[in-house]
């Protein structure tokens, strides 16, 4: 579902959008909130992620060093350092995601893990 510019500016969904998000989750088991992060920030994360991925591959002995030690073809599991931009509140505690999760799970919900990854397009 699309986030309006007014919602993006406020950092919260309006009541109608929140109800739509909850209904979508209840109907299909997930909800996708589109255009939550601006493209400049996404590009910043991508550059930082690629740099950390290169460091991880090198640390493991290059592509040959990790061959047959991955979770699947062209997949390298690693944990980027929890510093900016990876630990940025816009990703780690996104206000829209928190709002929807609280509405679905209750205010005492707890998220202990989040993951970022790079898709090949």
JSON list of C-alpha atoms in Angstrom, two decimals:
[
{"chain": "A", "resi": 1, "resn": "UNK", "atom": "CA", "xyz": [0.00, 0.00, 0.00]},
{"chain": "A", "resi": 2, "resn": "UNK", "atom": "CA", "xyz": [1.17, 3.49, -0.76]},
{"chain": "A", "resi": 3, "resn": "UNK", "atom": "CA", "xyz": [2.07, 5.96, 1.96]},
{"chain": "A", "resi": 4, "resn": "UNK", "atom": "CA", "xyz": [0.77, 9.48, 1.31]},
{"chain": "A", "resi": 5, "resn": "UNK", "atom": "CA", "xyz": [3.08, 12.47, 1.39]},
{"chain": "A", "resi": 6, "resn": "UNK", "atom": "CA", "xyz": [1.19, 13.79, 4.43]},
{"chain": "A", "resi": 7, "resn": "UNK", "atom": "CA", "xyz": [1.71, 10.47, 6.24]},
{"chain": "A", "resi": 8, "resn": "UNK", "atom": "CA", "xyz": [5.38, 10.41, 5.24]},
{"chain": "A", "resi": 9, "resn": "UNK", "atom": "CA", "xyz": [5.79, 13.93, 6.62]},
{"chain": "A", "resi": 10, "resn": "UNK", "atom": "CA", "xyz": [4.00, 13.01, 9.87]},
{"chain": "A", "resi": 11, "resn": "UNK", "atom": "CA", "xyz": [5.85, 9.70, 10.19]},
{"chain": "A", "resi": 12, "resn": "UNK", "atom": "CA", "xyz": [2.57, 7.88, 10.89]},
{"chain": "A", "resi": 13, "resn": "UNK", "atom": "CA", "xyz": [-0.29, 6.35, 8.95]},
{"chain": "A", "resi": 14, "resn": "UNK", "atom": "CA", "xyz": [-3.66, 8.05, 9.23]},
{"chain": "A", "resi": 15, "resn": "UNK", "atom": "CA", "xyz": [-6.53, 6.05, 10.76]},
{"chain": "A", "resi": 16, "resn": "UNK", "atom": "CA", "xyz": [-7.88, 4.93, 7.38]},
{"chain": "A", "resi": 17, "resn": "UNK", "atom": "CA", "xyz": [-4.49, 3.73, 6.14]},
{"chain": "A", "resi": 18, "resn": "UNK", "atom": "CA", "xyz": [-3.78, 1.95, 9.41]},
{"chain": "A", "resi": 19, "resn": "UNK", "atom": "CA", "xyz": [-7.14, 0.15, 9.16]},
{"chain": "A", "resi": 20, "resn": "UNK", "atom": "CA", "xyz": [-6.26, -0.83, 5.56]},
{"chain": "A", "resi": 21, "resn": "UNK", "atom": "CA", "xyz": [-2.86, -2.15, 6.66]},
{"chain": "A", "resi": 22, "resn": "UNK", "atom": "CA", "xyz": [-4.43, -4.24, 9.43]},
{"chain": "A", "resi": 23, "resn": "UNK", "atom": "CA", "xyz": [-7.10, -5.59, 7.09]},
{"chain": "A", "resi": 24, "resn": "UNK", "atom": "CA", "xyz": [-4.51, -6.44, 4.45]},
{"chain": "A", "resi": 25, "resn": "UNK", "atom": "CA", "xyz": [-2.41, -8.25, 7.04]},
{"chain": "A", "resi": 26, "resn": "UNK", "atom": "CA", "xyz": [-5.44, -10.18, 8.27]},
{"chain": "A", "resi": 27, "resn": "UNK", "atom": "CA", "xyz": [-6.45, -11.10, 4.71]},
{"chain": "A", "resi": 28, "resn": "UNK", "atom": "CA", "xyz": [-3.09, -12.14, 3.25]},
{"chain": "A", "resi": 29, "resn": "UNK", "atom": "CA", "xyz": [-0.70, -12.49, 6.19]},
{"chain": "A", "resi": 30, "resn": "UNK", "atom": "CA", "xyz": [1.52, -9.54, 5.30]},
{"chain": "A", "resi": 31, "resn": "UNK", "atom": "CA", "xyz": [1.38, -5.90, 4.34]},
{"chain": "A", "resi": 32, "resn": "UNK", "atom": "CA", "xyz": [3.85, -4.02, 2.16]},
{"chain": "A", "resi": 33, "resn": "UNK", "atom": "CA", "xyz": [4.22, -0.33, 2.88]},
{"chain": "A", "resi": 34, "resn": "UNK", "atom": "CA", "xyz": [5.57, 1.29, -0.27]},
{"chain": "A", "resi": 35, "resn": "UNK", "atom": "CA", "xyz": [7.78, 4.37, -0.52]},
{"chain": "A", "resi": 36, "resn": "UNK", "atom": "CA", "xyz": [8.50, 4.52, 3.20]},
{"chain": "A", "resi": 37, "resn": "UNK", "atom": "CA", "xyz": [12.21, 5.23, 2.72]},
{"chain": "A", "resi": 38, "resn": "UNK", "atom": "CA", "xyz": [13.47, 7.87, 0.33]},
{"chain": "A", "resi": 39, "resn": "UNK", "atom": "CA", "xyz": [15.67, 6.77, -2.55]},
{"chain": "A", "resi": 40, "resn": "UNK", "atom": "CA", "xyz": [18.69, 8.76, -1.38]},
{"chain": "A", "resi": 41, "resn": "UNK", "atom": "CA", "xyz": [18.69, 6.87, 1.94]},
{"chain": "A", "resi": 42, "resn": "UNK", "atom": "CA", "xyz": [18.20, 3.53, 0.17]},
{"chain": "A", "resi": 43, "resn": "UNK", "atom": "CA", "xyz": [21.17, 4.33, -2.06]},
{"chain": "A", "resi": 44, "resn": "UNK", "atom": "CA", "xyz": [23.26, 5.25, 1.00]},
{"chain": "A", "resi": 45, "resn": "UNK", "atom": "CA", "xyz": [22.41, 1.90, 2.61]},
{"chain": "A", "resi": 46, "resn": "UNK", "atom": "CA", "xyz": [23.19, 0.05, -0.64]},
{"chain": "A", "resi": 47, "resn": "UNK", "atom": "CA", "xyz": [26.65, 1.61, -0.92]},
{"chain": "A", "resi": 48, "resn": "UNK", "atom": "CA", "xyz": [27.45, 0.85, 2.73]},
{"chain": "A", "resi": 49, "resn": "UNK", "atom": "CA", "xyz": [26.08, -2.70, 2.40]},
{"chain": "A", "resi": 50, "resn": "UNK", "atom": "CA", "xyz": [28.14, -3.41, -0.73]},
{"chain": "A", "resi": 51, "resn": "UNK", "atom": "CA", "xyz": [31.27, -2.18, 1.05]},
{"chain": "A", "resi": 52, "resn": "UNK", "atom": "CA", "xyz": [30.62, -4.41, 4.08]},
{"chain": "A", "resi": 53, "resn": "UNK", "atom": "CA", "xyz": [29.81, -7.37, 1.83]},
{"chain": "A", "resi": 54, "resn": "UNK", "atom": "CA", "xyz": [33.10, -6.93, -0.03]},
{"chain": "A", "resi": 55, "resn": "UNK", "atom": "CA", "xyz": [34.95, -6.85, 3.32]},
{"chain": "A", "resi": 56, "resn": "UNK", "atom": "CA", "xyz": [33.17, -10.03, 4.45]},
{"chain": "A", "resi": 57, "resn": "UNK", "atom": "CA", "xyz": [33.97, -11.90, 1.24]},
{"chain": "A", "resi": 58, "resn": "UNK", "atom": "CA", "xyz": [37.61, -10.85, 1.50]},
{"chain": "A", "resi": 59, "resn": "UNK", "atom": "CA", "xyz": [37.72, -11.85, 5.18]},
{"chain": "A", "resi": 60, "resn": "UNK", "atom": "CA", "xyz": [36.52, -15.33, 4.22]},
{"chain": "A", "resi": 61, "resn": "UNK", "atom": "CA", "xyz": [39.18, -15.77, 1.55]},
{"chain": "A", "resi": 62, "resn": "UNK", "atom": "CA", "xyz": [37.39, -14.39, -1.48]},
{"chain": "A", "resi": 63, "resn": "UNK", "atom": "CA", "xyz": [34.68, -16.06, -3.51]},
{"chain": "A", "resi": 64, "resn": "UNK", "atom": "CA", "xyz": [36.66, -19.31, -3.64]},
{"chain": "A", "resi": 65, "resn": "UNK", "atom": "CA", "xyz": [36.99, -19.26, 0.14]},
{"chain": "A", "resi": 66, "resn": "UNK", "atom": "CA", "xyz": [33.25, -19.19, 0.64]},
{"chain": "A", "resi": 67, "resn": "UNK", "atom": "CA", "xyz": [32.34, -21.63, -2.11]},
{"chain": "A", "resi": 68, "resn": "UNK", "atom": "CA", "xyz": [30.08, -24.37, -0.70]},
{"chain": "A", "resi": 69, "resn": "UNK", "atom": "CA", "xyz": [29.89, -22.50, 2.63]},
{"chain": "A", "resi": 70, "resn": "UNK", "atom": "CA", "xyz": [26.87, -20.36, 1.85]},
{"chain": "A", "resi": 71, "resn": "UNK", "atom": "CA", "xyz": [23.15, -20.73, 2.38]},
{"chain": "A", "resi": 72, "resn": "UNK", "atom": "CA", "xyz": [22.51, -21.19, -1.33]},
{"chain": "A", "resi": 73, "resn": "UNK", "atom": "CA", "xyz": [23.75, -20.13, -4.71]},
{"chain": "A", "resi": 74, "resn": "UNK", "atom": "CA", "xyz": [25.00, -16.54, -4.63]},
{"chain": "A", "resi": 75, "resn": "UNK", "atom": "CA", "xyz": [24.06, -16.06, -0.99]},
{"chain": "A", "resi": 76, "resn": "UNK", "atom": "CA", "xyz": [26.46, -14.91, 1.70]},
{"chain": "A", "resi": 77, "resn": "UNK", "atom": "CA", "xyz": [25.12, -14.61, 5.22]},
{"chain": "A", "resi": 78, "resn": "UNK", "atom": "CA", "xyz": [26.79, -11.98, 7.36]},
{"chain": "A", "resi": 79, "resn": "UNK", "atom": "CA", "xyz": [25.96, -9.36, 9.94]},
{"chain": "A", "resi": 80, "resn": "UNK", "atom": "CA", "xyz": [26.82, -5.80, 8.97]},
{"chain": "A", "resi": 81, "resn": "UNK", "atom": "CA", "xyz": [28.02, -3.67, 11.87]},
{"chain": "A", "resi": 82, "resn": "UNK", "atom": "CA", "xyz": [25.19, -2.03, 13.78]},
{"chain": "A", "resi": 83, "resn": "UNK", "atom": "CA", "xyz": [26.26, 1.48, 12.98]},
{"chain": "A", "resi": 84, "resn": "UNK", "atom": "CA", "xyz": [24.82, 4.04, 10.59]},
{"chain": "A", "resi": 85, "resn": "UNK", "atom": "CA", "xyz": [23.24, 3.52, 8.19]},
{"chain": "A", "resi": 86, "resn": "UNK", "atom": "CA", "xyz": [22.36, -0.05, 9.26]},
{"chain": "A", "resi": 87, "resn": "UNK", "atom": "CA", "xyz": [21.29, 0.98, 12.76]},
{"chain": "A", "resi": 88, "resn": "UNK", "atom": "CA", "xyz": [19.37, 4.00, 11.52]},
{"chain": "A", "resi": 89, "resn": "UNK", "atom": "CA", "xyz": [15.97, 4.36, 13.18]},
{"chain": "A", "resi": 90, "resn": "UNK", "atom": "CA", "xyz": [14.32, 4.63, 9.76]},
{"chain": "A", "resi": 91, "resn": "UNK", "atom": "CA", "xyz": [15.16, 0.95, 9.26]},
{"chain": "A", "resi": 92, "resn": "UNK", "atom": "CA", "xyz": [15.66, -0.55, 12.71]},
{"chain": "A", "resi": 93, "resn": "UNK", "atom": "CA", "xyz": [12.59, 1.07, 14.29]},
{"chain": "A", "resi": 94, "resn": "UNK", "atom": "CA", "xyz": [10.64, 2.45, 11.36]},
{"chain": "A", "resi": 95, "resn": "UNK", "atom": "CA", "xyz": [7.69, 4.44, 12.68]},
{"chain": "A", "resi": 96, "resn": "UNK", "atom": "CA", "xyz": [5.26, 3.00, 10.11]},
{"chain": "A", "resi": 97, "resn": "UNK", "atom": "CA", "xyz": [6.32, -0.59, 10.78]},
{"chain": "A", "resi": 98, "resn": "UNK", "atom": "CA", "xyz": [6.13, -0.04, 14.54]},
{"chain": "A", "resi": 99, "resn": "UNK", "atom": "CA", "xyz": [2.69, 1.54, 14.24]},
{"chain": "A", "resi": 100, "resn": "UNK", "atom": "CA", "xyz": [1.34, -1.40, 12.21]},
{"chain": "A", "resi": 101, "resn": "UNK", "atom": "CA", "xyz": [3.02, -4.02, 14.43]},
{"chain": "A", "resi": 102, "resn": "UNK", "atom": "CA", "xyz": [1.61, -2.40, 17.58]},
{"chain": "A", "resi": 103, "resn": "UNK", "atom": "CA", "xyz": [-1.86, -2.31, 16.05]},
{"chain": "A", "resi": 104, "resn": "UNK", "atom": "CA", "xyz": [-1.67, -6.00, 15.13]},
{"chain": "A", "resi": 105, "resn": "UNK", "atom": "CA", "xyz": [0.36, -7.44, 18.02]},
{"chain": "A", "resi": 106, "resn": "UNK", "atom": "CA", "xyz": [-0.29, -5.00, 20.84]},
{"chain": "A", "resi": 107, "resn": "UNK", "atom": "CA", "xyz": [1.84, -2.25, 22.35]},
{"chain": "A", "resi": 108, "resn": "UNK", "atom": "CA", "xyz": [4.06, -4.70, 24.21]},
{"chain": "A", "resi": 109, "resn": "UNK", "atom": "CA", "xyz": [5.31, -6.43, 21.04]},
{"chain": "A", "resi": 110, "resn": "UNK", "atom": "CA", "xyz": [9.05, -6.96, 20.82]},
{"chain": "A", "resi": 111, "resn": "UNK", "atom": "CA", "xyz": [11.21, -7.26, 17.72]},
{"chain": "A", "resi": 112, "resn": "UNK", "atom": "CA", "xyz": [14.54, -8.92, 18.41]},
{"chain": "A", "resi": 113, "resn": "UNK", "atom": "CA", "xyz": [15.80, -9.31, 14.86]},
{"chain": "A", "resi": 114, "resn": "UNK", "atom": "CA", "xyz": [15.65, -7.51, 11.57]},
{"chain": "A", "resi": 115, "resn": "UNK", "atom": "CA", "xyz": [17.48, -8.31, 8.39]},
{"chain": "A", "resi": 116, "resn": "UNK", "atom": "CA", "xyz": [18.63, -6.37, 5.40]},
{"chain": "A", "resi": 117, "resn": "UNK", "atom": "CA", "xyz": [19.81, -7.87, 2.19]},
{"chain": "A", "resi": 118, "resn": "UNK", "atom": "CA", "xyz": [20.70, -7.01, -1.32]},
{"chain": "A", "resi": 119, "resn": "UNK", "atom": "CA", "xyz": [18.67, -8.40, -4.15]},
{"chain": "A", "resi": 120, "resn": "UNK", "atom": "CA", "xyz": [20.14, -8.96, -7.56]},
{"chain": "A", "resi": 121, "resn": "UNK", "atom": "CA", "xyz": [18.05, -7.22, -10.16]}
]
